[in-house]
Amino acid sequence: MSKKIFSIINQKGGVGKTTTTVNLGTAMAACDAKVLLIDMDPQGNLSTGLGVSPAKRSVGTYDVLSSSKKLQDCVIKTDIPNLDVITANENLLGVEIELSADEDRAIKLRETLRSTSSGQKNYDFILLDCPPALNIITLNALAASDGAIVPLQAEFYALEGLSQLLKTIEDIKNSVNHNLILEGVIITMFDGRNNLSNQVEQDVRSYLGAEVFTTKIPRNIRLSEAPSHGIPALIYDHKCTGSAAYINLAREVLNKSGWVIK
């Protein structure tokens, strides 16, 4: 099986992108896959959720996009076996202006990941935690990815921005990345007792069919608590409903990718 790169993307904030990146990556690593998480958001929430202090984020995604460092020079090994991370800091805020005059600004990340000297061949999966915006950072992520995974909150406005996001994915597929696909939509913050959650799920599944993952991520307090401890929910409380859901999601993603779970 060849390496897979996935963007975890939604232009709306607070829908579970970072929670999904951290816990999906952790569950994949538990299945013996070698996983690299890349924090593409200047807020650095992914880095915080993995317990990487700001003092240890002096190099990271900004240096990769600006080509000032090689990929392997920015990798931090986490305490979780098989799981590495490239962090983000406030320097990433300036990358859009810095790349604006660069003809290759949309494919800087892709070129780095394709480089034979980048060290990326050591990984089975690379997950890109995108910012809540359709900007040059997100464009770089999608241009470098094999697939897009879209966390979609089970709430009233969920579908409002989905069509725009799907159009963006299609536009990038038709221009800079012909291999890009919608890997799947994952319904997050789901509450089965809530009629609205059930209606949103029904609408999304009728709209996208098999492109919606079977697994739903429940609204779960342990998922919310884990980042404050700097560890994934799967380690904070591996028995909670949120952790169980991400383990099931990992199985779906891995099976779809042809990974043999041992």
mmCIF file of C-alpha atoms in Angstrom:
data_model
loop_
_atom_site.group_PDB
_atom_site.id
_atom_site.type_symbol
_atom_site.label_atom_id
_atom_site.label_comp_id
_atom_site.label_asym_id
_atom_site.label_seq_id
_atom_site.Cartn_x
_atom_site.Cartn_y
_atom_site.Cartn_z
ATOM 1 C CA MET A 1 0.000 0.000 0.000
ATOM 2 C CA SER A 2 1.335 3.439 -0.929
ATOM 3 C CA LYS A 3 1.379 6.349 1.484
ATOM 4 C CA LYS A 4 -1.856 8.346 1.845
ATOM 5 C CA ILE A 5 -2.160 12.057 2.595
ATOM 6 C CA PHE A 6 -5.466 13.376 3.929
ATOM 7 C CA SER A 7 -6.596 16.943 4.574
ATOM 8 C CA ILE A 8 -8.964 17.297 7.532
ATOM 9 C CA ILE A 9 -10.927 20.271 6.291
ATOM 10 C CA ASN A 10 -13.948 22.503 6.858
ATOM 11 C CA GLN A 11 -14.011 26.277 6.507
ATOM 12 C CA LYS A 12 -16.260 26.463 9.580
ATOM 13 C CA GLY A 13 -14.562 26.567 12.963
ATOM 14 C CA GLY A 14 -15.501 24.439 15.939
ATOM 15 C CA VAL A 15 -16.648 21.384 13.976
ATOM 16 C CA GLY A 16 -14.036 18.945 15.288
ATOM 17 C CA LYS A 17 -11.195 19.151 12.741
ATOM 18 C CA THR A 18 -8.379 19.118 15.273
ATOM 19 C CA THR A 19 -10.100 16.581 17.533
ATOM 20 C CA THR A 20 -10.517 14.357 14.490
ATOM 21 C CA THR A 21 -6.907 14.783 13.356
ATOM 22 C CA VAL A 22 -5.474 13.986 16.800
ATOM 23 C CA ASN A 23 -7.674 11.013 17.596
ATOM 24 C CA LEU A 24 -7.886 9.518 14.109
ATOM 25 C CA GLY A 25 -4.094 9.733 13.878
ATOM 26 C CA THR A 26 -3.681 8.149 17.316
ATOM 27 C CA ALA A 27 -6.048 5.297 16.443
ATOM 28 C CA MET A 28 -4.211 4.701 13.157
ATOM 29 C CA ALA A 29 -0.891 4.616 15.018
ATOM 30 C CA ALA A 30 -2.359 2.050 17.418
ATOM 31 C CA CYS A 31 -2.979 -0.143 14.353
ATOM 32 C CA ASP A 32 0.792 -0.058 13.643
ATOM 33 C CA ALA A 33 0.549 2.569 10.905
ATOM 34 C CA LYS A 34 3.318 5.168 10.924
ATOM 35 C CA VAL A 35 1.517 8.517 11.054
ATOM 36 C CA LEU A 36 2.625 12.133 10.680
ATOM 37 C CA LEU A 37 0.267 14.933 11.755
ATOM 38 C CA ILE A 38 0.921 18.397 10.304
ATOM 39 C CA ASP A 39 -0.582 21.434 12.035
ATOM 40 C CA MET A 40 -1.671 23.812 9.246
ATOM 41 C CA ASP A 41 -3.506 26.231 11.567
ATOM 42 C CA PRO A 42 -1.657 29.289 12.988
ATOM 43 C CA GLN A 43 -3.647 28.838 16.218
ATOM 44 C CA GLY A 44 -1.616 25.679 16.843
ATOM 45 C CA ASN A 45 -4.421 23.757 18.534
ATOM 46 C CA LEU A 46 -3.174 20.431 17.181
ATOM 47 C CA SER A 47 0.223 21.099 18.732
ATOM 48 C CA THR A 48 -1.421 21.967 22.061
ATOM 49 C CA GLY A 49 -3.619 18.867 21.950
ATOM 50 C CA LEU A 50 -0.507 16.706 21.674
ATOM 51 C CA GLY A 51 1.204 18.432 24.583
ATOM 52 C CA VAL A 52 3.856 20.290 22.570
ATOM 53 C CA SER A 53 4.667 23.486 24.458
ATOM 54 C CA PRO A 54 5.019 26.805 22.565
ATOM 55 C CA ALA A 55 8.728 26.789 23.419
ATOM 56 C CA LYS A 56 9.167 23.657 21.289
ATOM 57 C CA ARG A 57 7.436 25.122 18.217
ATOM 58 C CA SER A 58 10.301 27.298 16.967
ATOM 59 C CA VAL A 59 10.314 25.407 13.665
ATOM 60 C CA GLY A 60 7.288 23.881 12.015
ATOM 61 C CA THR A 61 4.787 24.183 9.187
ATOM 62 C CA TYR A 62 5.799 27.756 8.350
ATOM 63 C CA ASP A 63 9.357 26.598 7.701
ATOM 64 C CA VAL A 64 8.078 23.772 5.475
ATOM 65 C CA LEU A 65 5.883 26.104 3.377
ATOM 66 C CA SER A 66 8.578 28.783 3.135
ATOM 67 C CA SER A 67 11.186 26.136 2.196
ATOM 68 C CA SER A 68 13.516 27.368 4.926
ATOM 69 C CA LYS A 69 13.757 23.882 6.484
ATOM 70 C CA LYS A 70 13.507 20.326 5.242
ATOM 71 C CA LEU A 71 10.490 18.360 6.389
ATOM 72 C CA GLN A 72 12.473 15.962 8.566
ATOM 73 C CA ASP A 73 14.077 18.897 10.399
ATOM 74 C CA CYS A 74 10.639 20.019 11.614
ATOM 75 C CA VAL A 75 9.324 16.675 12.858
ATOM 76 C CA ILE A 76 8.759 16.157 16.582
ATOM 77 C CA LYS A 77 8.300 12.639 17.921
ATOM 78 C CA THR A 78 5.363 12.370 20.315
ATOM 79 C CA ASP A 79 5.139 10.055 23.323
ATOM 80 C CA ILE A 80 2.733 7.917 21.280
ATOM 81 C CA PRO A 81 4.435 5.108 19.317
ATOM 82 C CA ASN A 82 4.253 5.564 15.511
ATOM 83 C CA LEU A 83 2.922 9.142 15.830
ATOM 84 C CA ASP A 84 4.955 12.237 14.867
ATOM 85 C CA VAL A 85 3.888 15.867 14.484
ATOM 86 C CA ILE A 86 4.964 19.053 12.740
ATOM 87 C CA THR A 87 3.738 21.980 14.816
ATOM 88 C CA ALA A 88 2.489 25.456 13.937
ATOM 89 C CA ASN A 89 3.264 28.841 15.443
ATOM 90 C CA GLU A 90 2.256 32.455 14.799
ATOM 91 C CA ASN A 91 4.747 32.744 11.906
ATOM 92 C CA LEU A 92 2.249 30.813 9.803
ATOM 93 C CA LEU A 93 0.000 33.905 9.827
ATOM 94 C CA GLY A 94 2.370 35.650 7.422
ATOM 95 C CA VAL A 95 2.782 32.846 4.918
ATOM 96 C CA GLU A 96 -0.104 33.955 2.697
ATOM 97 C CA ILE A 97 1.472 37.376 2.089
ATOM 98 C CA GLU A 98 4.939 35.898 1.662
ATOM 99 C CA LEU A 99 3.766 33.387 -0.947
ATOM 100 C CA SER A 100 1.461 35.777 -2.834
ATOM 101 C CA ALA A 101 4.043 36.551 -5.528
ATOM 102 C CA ASP A 102 5.255 32.949 -5.867
ATOM 103 C CA GLU A 103 3.986 31.235 -9.022
ATOM 104 C CA ASP A 104 4.110 27.877 -7.237
ATOM 105 C CA ARG A 105 2.403 29.151 -4.065
ATOM 106 C CA ALA A 106 -0.384 26.551 -4.257
ATOM 107 C CA ILE A 107 1.935 23.549 -4.441
ATOM 108 C CA LYS A 108 4.734 24.386 -1.997
ATOM 109 C CA LEU A 109 3.677 21.664 0.434
ATOM 110 C CA ARG A 110 3.157 19.101 -2.308
ATOM 111 C CA GLU A 111 6.621 19.677 -3.706
ATOM 112 C CA THR A 112 8.130 19.288 -0.241
ATOM 113 C CA LEU A 113 6.245 16.059 0.463
ATOM 114 C CA ARG A 114 7.237 14.656 -2.929
ATOM 115 C CA SER A 115 10.902 15.429 -2.409
ATOM 116 C CA THR A 116 12.958 12.265 -2.120
ATOM 117 C CA SER A 117 15.010 13.898 0.626
ATOM 118 C CA SER A 118 12.011 14.920 2.735
ATOM 119 C CA GLY A 119 11.786 11.748 4.786
ATOM 120 C CA GLN A 120 8.036 11.517 4.153
ATOM 121 C CA LYS A 121 8.410 7.967 2.807
ATOM 122 C CA ASN A 122 8.804 6.846 6.413
ATOM 123 C CA TYR A 123 5.064 7.388 6.954
ATOM 124 C CA ASP A 124 2.032 5.357 5.935
ATOM 125 C CA PHE A 125 -0.376 8.249 6.524
ATOM 126 C CA ILE A 126 0.002 12.017 6.728
ATOM 127 C CA LEU A 127 -2.928 13.985 8.181
ATOM 128 C CA LEU A 128 -3.119 17.740 7.592
ATOM 129 C CA ASP A 129 -5.122 19.712 10.171
ATOM 130 C CA CYS A 130 -6.397 22.662 8.116
ATOM 131 C CA PRO A 131 -7.411 26.126 9.378
ATOM 132 C CA PRO A 132 -11.080 27.207 9.347
ATOM 133 C CA ALA A 133 -10.693 29.102 6.063
ATOM 134 C CA LEU A 134 -10.361 28.435 2.348
ATOM 135 C CA ASN A 135 -7.025 30.258 2.025
ATOM 136 C CA ILE A 136 -3.566 29.605 0.578
ATOM 137 C CA ILE A 137 -2.705 27.282 3.496
ATOM 138 C CA THR A 138 -5.790 25.160 2.873
ATOM 139 C CA LEU A 139 -5.112 25.240 -0.861
ATOM 140 C CA ASN A 140 -1.604 23.877 -0.231
ATOM 141 C CA ALA A 141 -3.039 21.108 1.917
ATOM 142 C CA LEU A 142 -5.584 20.038 -0.710
ATOM 143 C CA ALA A 143 -3.034 20.275 -3.519
ATOM 144 C CA ALA A 144 -0.812 17.853 -1.592
ATOM 145 C CA SER A 145 -3.557 15.404 -0.565
ATOM 146 C CA ASP A 146 -4.961 12.183 -1.924
ATOM 147 C CA GLY A 147 -8.251 12.800 -0.158
ATOM 148 C CA ALA A 148 -10.247 15.273 1.916
ATOM 149 C CA ILE A 149 -11.941 14.227 5.143
ATOM 150 C CA VAL A 150 -14.672 16.688 6.140
ATOM 151 C CA PRO A 151 -15.878 16.810 9.767
ATOM 152 C CA LEU A 152 -19.461 18.092 9.673
ATOM 153 C CA GLN A 153 -21.154 19.196 12.875
ATOM 154 C CA ALA A 154 -24.670 17.852 13.367
ATOM 155 C CA GLU A 155 -26.319 21.269 13.620
ATOM 156 C CA PHE A 156 -28.652 23.535 11.657
ATOM 157 C CA TYR A 157 -26.091 25.409 9.532
ATOM 158 C CA ALA A 158 -23.978 22.326 8.777
ATOM 159 C CA LEU A 159 -25.013 21.955 5.153
ATOM 160 C CA GLU A 160 -24.834 25.676 4.391
ATOM 161 C CA GLY A 161 -21.105 25.766 3.688
ATOM 162 C CA LEU A 162 -20.744 22.166 2.548
ATOM 163 C CA SER A 163 -21.616 22.834 -1.097
ATOM 164 C CA GLN A 164 -18.992 25.604 -1.254
ATOM 165 C CA LEU A 165 -16.381 23.299 0.257
ATOM 166 C CA LEU A 166 -17.227 20.474 -2.158
ATOM 167 C CA LYS A 167 -16.958 22.940 -5.044
ATOM 168 C CA THR A 168 -13.519 24.021 -3.793
ATOM 169 C CA ILE A 169 -12.391 20.383 -3.676
ATOM 170 C CA GLU A 170 -13.697 19.860 -7.218
ATOM 171 C CA ASP A 171 -11.986 23.051 -8.461
ATOM 172 C CA ILE A 172 -8.644 21.924 -7.034
ATOM 173 C CA LYS A 173 -9.135 18.459 -8.520
ATOM 174 C CA ASN A 174 -9.690 20.063 -11.943
ATOM 175 C CA SER A 175 -6.671 22.359 -11.661
ATOM 176 C CA VAL A 176 -3.660 21.567 -9.458
ATOM 177 C CA ASN A 177 -4.416 18.063 -8.113
ATOM 178 C CA HIS A 178 -6.214 15.680 -10.464
ATOM 179 C CA ASN A 179 -5.925 12.820 -7.949
ATOM 180 C CA LEU A 180 -7.842 14.581 -5.163
ATOM 181 C CA ILE A 181 -11.046 12.894 -3.979
ATOM 182 C CA LEU A 182 -13.562 13.408 -1.214
ATOM 183 C CA GLU A 183 -12.427 10.642 1.110
ATOM 184 C CA GLY A 184 -15.510 11.085 3.225
ATOM 185 C CA VAL A 185 -17.661 13.247 5.476
ATOM 186 C CA ILE A 186 -17.685 12.452 9.181
ATOM 187 C CA ILE A 187 -20.651 13.632 11.247
ATOM 188 C CA THR A 188 -19.385 15.118 14.521
ATOM 189 C CA MET A 189 -20.955 16.294 17.801
ATOM 190 C CA PHE A 190 -23.862 13.963 17.173
ATOM 191 C CA ASP A 191 -26.576 13.579 19.810
ATOM 192 C CA GLY A 192 -28.999 10.792 18.982
ATOM 193 C CA ARG A 193 -31.532 12.176 21.482
ATOM 194 C CA ASN A 194 -31.740 15.367 19.463
ATOM 195 C CA ASN A 195 -34.190 15.432 16.539
ATOM 196 C CA LEU A 196 -32.029 18.028 14.787
ATOM 197 C CA SER A 197 -28.940 15.779 14.870
ATOM 198 C CA ASN A 198 -30.948 12.942 13.349
ATOM 199 C CA GLN A 199 -32.371 15.213 10.664
ATOM 200 C CA VAL A 200 -28.923 16.551 9.746
ATOM 201 C CA GLU A 201 -27.604 12.996 9.455
ATOM 202 C CA GLN A 202 -30.530 12.018 7.247
ATOM 203 C CA ASP A 203 -30.032 15.060 5.007
ATOM 204 C CA VAL A 204 -26.267 14.519 4.664
ATOM 205 C CA ARG A 205 -26.625 10.831 3.876
ATOM 206 C CA SER A 206 -29.368 11.462 1.306
ATOM 207 C CA TYR A 207 -27.156 14.153 -0.302
ATOM 208 C CA LEU A 208 -23.813 12.300 -0.316
ATOM 209 C CA GLY A 209 -24.710 8.639 0.188
ATOM 210 C CA ALA A 210 -21.690 6.356 0.568
ATOM 211 C CA GLU A 211 -19.341 9.357 0.826
ATOM 212 C CA VAL A 212 -20.490 9.763 4.447
ATOM 213 C CA PHE A 213 -18.640 7.553 6.912
ATOM 214 C CA THR A 214 -20.813 5.054 8.778
ATOM 215 C CA THR A 215 -19.224 6.100 12.078
ATOM 216 C CA LYS A 216 -20.613 9.173 13.836
ATOM 217 C CA ILE A 217 -18.638 11.073 16.480
ATOM 218 C CA PRO A 218 -20.852 11.744 19.511
ATOM 219 C CA ARG A 219 -20.977 14.883 21.580
ATOM 220 C CA ASN A 220 -18.737 13.748 24.429
ATOM 221 C CA ILE A 221 -17.241 15.662 27.352
ATOM 222 C CA ARG A 222 -14.101 13.515 27.446
ATOM 223 C CA LEU A 223 -13.248 14.585 23.891
ATOM 224 C CA SER A 224 -13.489 18.200 25.058
ATOM 225 C CA GLU A 225 -11.423 17.649 28.206
ATOM 226 C CA ALA A 226 -8.499 15.768 26.665
ATOM 227 C CA PRO A 227 -6.763 18.726 24.896
ATOM 228 C CA SER A 228 -6.390 20.602 28.192
ATOM 229 C CA HIS A 229 -4.262 17.680 29.381
ATOM 230 C CA GLY A 230 -2.176 17.686 26.194
ATOM 231 C CA ILE A 231 -3.098 14.126 25.236
ATOM 232 C CA PRO A 232 -5.505 12.510 22.751
ATOM 233 C CA ALA A 233 -8.866 11.376 24.107
ATOM 234 C CA LEU A 234 -7.912 7.799 23.221
ATOM 235 C CA ILE A 235 -5.232 7.984 25.917
ATOM 236 C CA TYR A 236 -7.105 10.264 28.310
ATOM 237 C CA ASP A 237 -10.080 7.865 28.411
ATOM 238 C CA HIS A 238 -9.943 5.049 25.891
ATOM 239 C CA LYS A 239 -13.293 3.661 27.079
ATOM 240 C CA CYS A 240 -15.387 6.790 26.504
ATOM 241 C CA THR A 241 -17.879 6.889 23.641
ATOM 242 C CA GLY A 242 -15.817 9.469 21.761
ATOM 243 C CA SER A 243 -12.688 7.301 21.814
ATOM 244 C CA ALA A 244 -14.661 4.256 20.707
ATOM 245 C CA ALA A 245 -16.073 6.238 17.784
ATOM 246 C CA TYR A 246 -12.632 7.362 16.608
ATOM 247 C CA ILE A 247 -11.358 3.782 16.786
ATOM 248 C CA ASN A 248 -14.254 2.768 14.525
ATOM 249 C CA LEU A 249 -13.553 5.705 12.199
ATOM 250 C CA ALA A 250 -9.907 4.653 11.950
ATOM 251 C CA ARG A 251 -11.012 1.160 10.947
ATOM 252 C CA GLU A 252 -13.176 2.644 8.179
ATOM 253 C CA VAL A 253 -10.403 4.896 6.857
ATOM 254 C CA LEU A 254 -7.772 2.158 7.059
ATOM 255 C CA ASN A 255 -9.984 -0.422 5.364
ATOM 256 C CA LYS A 256 -10.822 2.023 2.592
ATOM 257 C CA SER A 257 -7.105 2.665 2.127
ATOM 258 C CA GLY A 258 -6.316 -1.035 1.865
ATOM 259 C CA TRP A 259 -4.496 -1.212 5.195
ATOM 260 C CA VAL A 260 -4.516 -4.648 6.827
ATOM 261 C CA ILE A 261 -5.389 -4.203 10.502
ATOM 262 C CA LYS A 262 -3.386 -6.664 12.589
#
